[in-house]
Each structure stands twice: as C-alpha cells, then as structure tokens.
Amino acid sequence: MIRLVERATELHQVMTLIERAREGTGGLLLLEGEAGIGKTTILREAAAIAAQEGIAVARATGHPIESTLSFGLVRQLLEPALAGVAPEERAALAAGPARAAVALLEGAPATGSEELELVHAAYRLVAELATAGGDRPWLVVVDDLHWGDRSSVTFLLYLAQRLADLPVGLLATVRTGETTDVDDLLGRLLAEVGLGGTTLGPLSAEACTELVRRRFPEAADTYCAECARVTGGNPLLINELLQAVATSGAATDDDAAQRLHETSSISLQRSTSLRLAGAGEAGREVAEALAVLEPGAPLRRVAALAGLPTEVAASAADALVRAGVLQSSDPPAFAHPLLQSAVRSSIPDAERGTRHRRAAALAHEDGVGPEPVAAHLLWSTRAADPWAVERLRAAAHDARSRGAAESACRYLERALEEPPSPDERAHVLAELAEAELLTGRLSAVERLDQASQAAVDPETELAVMVRIGDVLFQSGKYDEAAEVFDRALRLQRGGDDELHSRLRVCRLAMETLRPGGKVGPDLVDVPDEQLATGGRFLQVHLALASVMGVTDHEQTRRLALGALDDGAMLREQGIGLDLMVALGCLIWADLFEECDEEVARGLEVADRQASHLGRANLLFGRAWERYWAGRLEEAVDDSLAAIEPWRGGWNGQIHFARFWCAVALLELDRLDEAEAVVDEPDSPEHGADAVGIATIEVARGRVAAARGDHEAAREHMDKAVTAASSLPFLVNPTVLPWRSEAALAHLAVGDVERARALVADEVRLARAYGARRPLGVALRAQGLVVGGEEGLELLRESVETLVESPARLEETRARIDLGAALRRAGRRSEAREMLHEGLDVATRLGAVRLRDRARAEMTAAGGRPRREAVSGPESLTPSERRVCELAAAGRSNPQIAAELFLSRRTVEFHLRGAFRKLGVGSRDELAAALRDPRVD
C-alpha cells in the first residue's frame, strides 16, 4: 500500500464509499484539487483497498487528446469488465437492456442510437455486472474527469443519480483551475446528486517534514520548513524537488536551506528534461512520441511515431521507467499527467502538429475507428488534405449516430479549417449545422445560410434545406423550420411529387405546433395522387392535421390506421416520430385497443433492440389511454418510464409525461407525489415551450384544486389558457381538455360567466370533432357549470356519451357527478343507483379519490356503501400484482425492475406492501397466496 500523509479524512471517505457499495446503496465521492496535490495517489490507494476487499474495480483516466472521443471513458471503464465475462453471460448481456453498450464496446459500427440510449445501456451493463449472481460490489474510479468526453461524463452523471439502487461506488477526481467542455456537467454532478466534493488542500509543514525525512532522514528542521514554503505544500512538487536534490547530491542542512530556493527553481519542465537525459536520445524520442499519442497506444505505434525499431523503443521505455518518467513500459504510460504535459510542451507547436497528423495516419493503418483518428487530426497542422476532411466527416457521422453532437461539431469545425474542396464545403456546413442544432447553438442558423450559399447546384441546395428543416422540426424549433421549408418549397421545381408532398406536410406540421399557426385548406387538401406518392409520412401528418383542424374524427381514424397498416409502419421505419404521431392520433380518435396492439408490437421491437428510449416513447404514448381507461397504476408506471430517461437529457414531451403521471397520482390520492411531479424544475438546458407550459399548468391547477386552494387553481388554469389559446396543437379538446378544466376552476371561485364561455367553446369543438371521450368530458363540465335541470340533462348526456367510449375513468367521474347532482336535487333513490354504479367502477379501477367521493355522496343520499377488501389478492393494486406475479415466477428484484422499467426500490416497496396484504413472509408463498380462493 502507498503510505499517504495527512489524508486520513479522505481515506475514511473512501472506506465509507466502499462500505456503501458493499451494502448495495452506492454513492459518489468527488475529489477536487490543484495539479499534483495527491488526487491520483488517493485513487490508486482506493483501488488497491477495494481489490483487497474483493470488490471489482473499473478504472479510467481523462486525457486532453481523447476529450472528443465519444464514450471514451466508458470504453476504458467497461471494456476490461466485459472481456472477463463468460461467453454465455456475454451473449445474455448482448440480448438484454445493455445490448447497445455491448455493441459499442465490441466495436460494432455506429447504429444510430441516441446518446441517452447508449448512456442507459451502459448504466444497465454496470447494473447487470454488479448484480449478476447476487450483488458483487463495484468501485468505478475515474481520474482527471475534467478531461473526459461529454458522452462519458453524461453517463457518469446518469449513473450517479441512480447509485442508491446499486452496489456501486463512484470515485472521481477533478483538477481545479481547468476550464473544459464538460464544466456544466461537472456542476450538475455536484448539484443534482446533492453531494459535495472534497477539496484537497496543501500539506501542512509537519506533513512536508515527514515527506522530506522519508528521503533524507537527517534533514535539518529549517531545511524541511523551507521545502514546505517553496513548494506550497504540493506533494508532487515536494517529490520533484527532493529528486532534484538527490540528483545533484546537495546537502540538507541549515546552510542548504538558505540555497534551497535555487534548487526549487528547477521547474517540473527542467526536472523532466534531466530525467529524459538520463534515458538517452532514444528515451527522449519515445517520451515525446508517447506524449503525442493517445493513452494506451501500443508500443509498436509509439516506436513507429518515434522512428525507432520496436526493440530499441522497448529498451528506451524500460529506461524511462527506471528514471521515474513512465510507470510502465508495455504498454508505455507516464507516471503522472503533469510529466506528460511537461514533455508535450517541450515539443515546438509546428512539429507537434506534424506528429499528430502522422499519429492519425498510423492509427488509421492499424484499423482504429474514425473518432480516435480524428482526435489526432484536431491537433494537427492544416494542410488542405482531402483524406483529413474525409476522416473528420466520418468521425462526425459516428459521433452523431451515438448522440455525441458536441464531438461532431468539433470534428466538422476542424474539417472546415483544413479546408475542404469547394464541392464538399456545402455538405460539411450542412452537417455542421445539423450537429449545432442538436446542441442548441444559435450559430446553426448562420451556418445554414453559409451552406446554402456554398451549394454549387440547386439540387445540393434543396437537399441542404430538407435536411436542416427536418432537424429543426425534430428539435422543436418550429418557426425556424417553417421558414426553411418555405424556402425549400420555393426552390423545389420539377415533377418530384413525393418530395413536394413531404415538404408540404412538414410545413403543415410546423403550423400545428407553433403559436399563432394556421391550418388552412391550402395545406390540408392533398390530391389522391399525392396521397399515394406521399406514403405513410403523408398519411400520418394528415391524420395529425385532421386533429388540429378539428375535422371529423373518422378521418383521423382512417388516416392513422392506414399509416400504421397493422404493424407495417413499425416494420419499415421502426420506433420513430411518425409512429408516435400515429399512436397519438389513435388515442385522440378513441381507438384505445388499436393503440394497445400497436404499442405491444413496438415493445417487442424495443426489447429485441434493447432500445431504452424506444420503450420509453411507447410507454409514454400508452400512458395517455391508460389514464383515460382508468388503469391508473399502469399510467403512473408508464409515465415514469418516460420521465426517467428524459430527465437525463431532454425530450419535448416530458411535460406531457409529467402531466399524465401527476393526474393519475391524483386519482390514486397520492397528492404529495403528484405535487412533486408537477413542481419538478425544468432541465437547465431546456425550459417548457408553450405546449409544455399549458400542459403542466393544467396539472398544477388540478393539484391546487385537490388541496382546496381554488384561487391558486384558477391562476394556474389562466396561465394554461394563455399558453394554449394560440396553439393549433391544443385547439382540439381531444388532446387536452384545458377549457373545461379552466371552466371548473372559475366556477369554484364564483366566476360563472367566464366558466360558461370556456366550456361552451369546448363543447362546440368536441361536437365538431365527434369523438365520444372529449365530448363526454366537455358535457360533464358544462353540466356542472350550468346547473339546475339543464345541468342534469347535460350530465346525463355526458354519461350516455361516455358509455360508448373506452374512457372508463371519465365515465365513472361523470356518473358520480350526476349522482351528486341528483342528490342535491332531492332525487335520492335515483342518485343512489347512479352513485352505486360509480362507486363500484371506481373501486375496481383503484380511483381512490373518486371512490371516496362516491362513498361520501352515497352515504349522504341514504345509501350504505360496501366496504372494500383490505387483505387478500383483491386488495392488491395492479402494480403490486404485476410485481408479485413476476416474483412468484422466480424473477429477482433487479430482473423485475428491468422488465417493468422500475427502480429496485419501487419493486421492494410493492413487494413489502403485497406481503403485508397477503400475509406472507417469503417469495415462495406468493404463488399460492395470489390464487383467488373463490376460483378454487
């Protein structure tokens, strides 16, 4: 073990972290400090302690040359672990949730997975490896995290947020005073995880004295004190100073202390040069080559760059180890990052740039992937080299396909500096604009203009327009996308009907989603021949237009079903934007069963592909209809399945997911949880757009109303009205009944006139669209607002309408409201009958708030409501039953969590509740306890 001086506190924190990992509730420890302060030494000590304790250690080190290499640290951490897995276990990992990460680590070609998809897959790989065959604690050790690539630091942030469910400790170091491309992520690593870092300070005079006397036991007190003063208590500088003293043979007495400042002026750069001189000219060449190459470069490549035979380079590397410059000779590695920096800075800039270009060529010859090659080209001199432009574009393509847009930008910016040929320039600019849009850079708009101007022919310019418009659309920049598609339409000429149809539909989509947009007949009316050539894309977006334009819902049904074509779209296009729009149209047209069938198909695809985001998107879409159908526990679980991954990055639908989660929690009478969901702050990168504001304000209004704060509820609903009024996407109440929600909020504070106006508008639109669910919801609200005999008739019509829809929750709500209105009107017998039906369904659905209200109203009407089961299989919630059934079938908690997309803590929570209700003490008793005795 390393004898550390004055780091007992930090070592205690390391031991606590290791113990937490052993107990299955991991944590994060972040060590900060200046260069040479001892961070790396503590990491090595931590790794040694963990290994002695039987804990698996995964290590990685950040490096400036690899800071653009997407998932570079992830590869360092997980490749060795995966290599040690038995073939059958590796095959199981490659077929499960970690599939995308396994493919990445095995060097499979880029697959188009989004960054967050790979981040989650890497997280799942860590979880699987750390829990396989029972929990096996892990310690993840990352040195110089500030030099990590963005994709890997995003993964570590994602992992850190989920360590409480894993036997994994995360220990990382960050150098203070460095400004890097991941500073924002490092800030979130501290802030979002809620744990502070530990800053290593300089050693005290006493500790410095101990270090000096380990080397020179007879050193005078004044000499030790002067060592502490001139080095500032930095351990690395102390050791370098002592090495220089040992090399020169200087004394360490009182007189020598007076001259120590002269020895201390031997900087790290000079000290390193002296060490290199001792290793000979070949040693210097090897050290300089290694300082240019990426970490882990094989000795043969070091030798090739140094221009030496491999055997000569090997001897020189051994000499460098003896001189303390390297810590190992095969593969060669520097003893400390500062030593590498010192050697690297000694190489003149121009020569260093030339060596990097040669290093890129050597890596390419060795069959290394595009990104490691491009990492060297970033540091190389500019030479108008077509090969360099080609490699940089290839690296950008790989980075984009893995979601690493920041890295793609760096590669393409460097390609422009090379520069590319005039024919290539427009394409490079367009690719850069696409990557910049994904990072949210405002420079993308300017880059688009540059790409258009650089185009050498109209076809290239049109291709640029379409590509940029698509990315703007999918990035939620609807105004900018509309402008791009307008320009493309003006540019498009000739008889390409398919392209023209696509451009028109894209333009239509912009209008439906941007404030103040107009869905006019010039965009919606498409001739049959164009509908045929436009394919599924055109059908999907015309179905969306029929929703936004409040056209007859039968048209929405016909177009959406035609586009989906019994799974044909899924087979042809996978889980993409068009599929999600089509599923939304099914739900908005009350086709719940058809939506369920399509989602089931999609989940099979997502599971085969281990597509975390694909699964999340599908479950989010299903959450809408699950809520309206009254499957509330499932609606919560499905919504959380989307919120969890989207919270780690960004998706424009996250506010909708939070809405459905919150309102389902409200119906389950989990008010505090619902409030926490709607009050969760937006990510620092992306706030809510107008659709998100309208949606989340409706949810906040409903939470406030449930609290009894009707004035606050009205204020939230008014904000929703302001945001939604200008949005074609929210005109149709089938998407979100914000008018009726606002009307009820105004009614609660006595503003009947405003309530009447809002709900009358919603009923008018719902009747025009014709789907039964939105009409029944609107009629119920109108009945409550109008009151009296007219109100009773409207409530009856609401119930009759909803009976013919799949919206069981809304039907039950309408029945209870009608029963309560009948009771207030003195029609107690009729009221009891209606309330009994409502109570029965609310109980079966688990709609706790509706059930309790129905029971209270029934009691007030003179009825005697039956008591609900508090034990046995009938008392289980749907989520508890699903977890128990999987546990009874032999699944472990981690397996259940992965299968149901839940955290392990949630699985444990459901099992504890179920064990109590069923009166069992172990999983072995579950199968018998779940059987309903009435069936036997």
mmCIF file of N, CA and C in Angstrom, residues 209 212-213 216-227 251-257 260:
data_model
loop_
_atom_site.group_PDB
_atom_site.id
_atom_site.type_symbol
_atom_site.label_atom_id
_atom_site.label_comp_id
_atom_site.label_asym_id
_atom_site.label_seq_id
_atom_site.Cartn_x
_atom_site.Cartn_y
_atom_site.Cartn_z
ATOM 1 N N THR A 209 7.496 17.908 6.340
ATOM 2 C CA THR A 209 8.687 17.422 7.037
ATOM 3 C C THR A 209 8.767 15.897 6.977
ATOM 4 N N VAL A 212 9.983 14.861 3.560
ATOM 5 C CA VAL A 212 11.412 15.138 3.370
ATOM 6 C C VAL A 212 12.238 14.082 4.094
ATOM 7 N N ARG A 213 11.845 13.750 5.317
ATOM 8 C CA ARG A 213 12.674 12.842 6.121
ATOM 9 C C ARG A 213 12.500 11.376 5.718
ATOM 10 N N PHE A 216 15.346 11.931 3.217
ATOM 11 C CA PHE A 216 16.591 12.398 3.841
ATOM 12 C C PHE A 216 16.368 12.467 5.359
ATOM 13 N N PRO A 217 16.582 11.361 6.061
ATOM 14 C CA PRO A 217 16.269 11.307 7.497
ATOM 15 C C PRO A 217 17.008 12.355 8.332
ATOM 16 N N GLU A 218 18.163 12.805 7.881
ATOM 17 C CA GLU A 218 18.958 13.748 8.686
ATOM 18 C C GLU A 218 18.692 15.203 8.322
ATOM 19 N N ALA A 219 17.695 15.464 7.504
ATOM 20 C CA ALA A 219 17.437 16.844 7.064
ATOM 21 C C ALA A 219 17.148 17.746 8.257
ATOM 22 N N ALA A 220 17.703 18.953 8.217
ATOM 23 C CA ALA A 220 17.521 19.911 9.304
ATOM 24 C C ALA A 220 16.092 20.432 9.334
ATOM 25 N N ASP A 221 15.668 20.890 10.529
ATOM 26 C CA ASP A 221 14.315 21.442 10.674
ATOM 27 C C ASP A 221 14.103 22.626 9.744
ATOM 28 N N THR A 222 15.132 23.491 9.670
ATOM 29 C CA THR A 222 14.988 24.669 8.800
ATOM 30 C C THR A 222 14.880 24.250 7.336
ATOM 31 N N TYR A 223 15.588 23.176 6.994
ATOM 32 C CA TYR A 223 15.539 22.686 5.607
ATOM 33 C C TYR A 223 14.136 22.174 5.288
ATOM 34 N N CYS A 224 13.559 21.411 6.200
ATOM 35 C CA CYS A 224 12.195 20.879 5.986
ATOM 36 C C CYS A 224 11.187 22.016 5.874
ATOM 37 N N ALA A 225 11.330 23.017 6.740
ATOM 38 C CA ALA A 225 10.394 24.141 6.709
ATOM 39 C C ALA A 225 10.497 24.907 5.401
ATOM 40 N N GLU A 226 11.733 25.041 4.889
ATOM 41 C CA GLU A 226 11.921 25.765 3.629
ATOM 42 C C GLU A 226 11.354 24.957 2.462
ATOM 43 N N CYS A 227 11.461 23.641 2.526
ATOM 44 C CA CYS A 227 10.840 22.789 1.487
ATOM 45 C C CYS A 227 9.338 23.034 1.424
ATOM 46 N N ALA A 251 23.416 19.077 -0.089
ATOM 47 C CA ALA A 251 23.214 18.813 1.340
ATOM 48 C C ALA A 251 21.801 19.192 1.749
ATOM 49 N N THR A 252 21.420 18.769 2.992
ATOM 50 C CA THR A 252 20.080 19.086 3.505
ATOM 51 C C THR A 252 20.183 19.691 4.908
ATOM 52 N N ASP A 253 21.295 20.424 5.154
ATOM 53 C CA ASP A 253 21.486 21.020 6.468
ATOM 54 C C ASP A 253 20.956 22.445 6.492
ATOM 55 N N ASP A 254 21.245 23.183 7.587
ATOM 56 C CA ASP A 254 20.752 24.546 7.735
ATOM 57 C C ASP A 254 21.271 25.452 6.639
ATOM 58 N N ASP A 255 22.549 25.299 6.291
ATOM 59 C CA ASP A 255 23.109 26.144 5.230
ATOM 60 C C ASP A 255 22.428 25.867 3.895
ATOM 61 N N ALA A 256 22.135 24.595 3.635
ATOM 62 C CA ALA A 256 21.487 24.234 2.365
ATOM 63 C C ALA A 256 20.091 24.834 2.282
ATOM 64 N N ALA A 257 19.454 25.018 3.434
ATOM 65 C CA ALA A 257 18.105 25.596 3.416
ATOM 66 C C ALA A 257 18.128 26.993 2.825
ATOM 67 N N LEU A 260 18.024 26.644 -0.913
ATOM 68 C CA LEU A 260 17.007 25.726 -1.449
ATOM 69 C C LEU A 260 16.172 26.381 -2.539
#
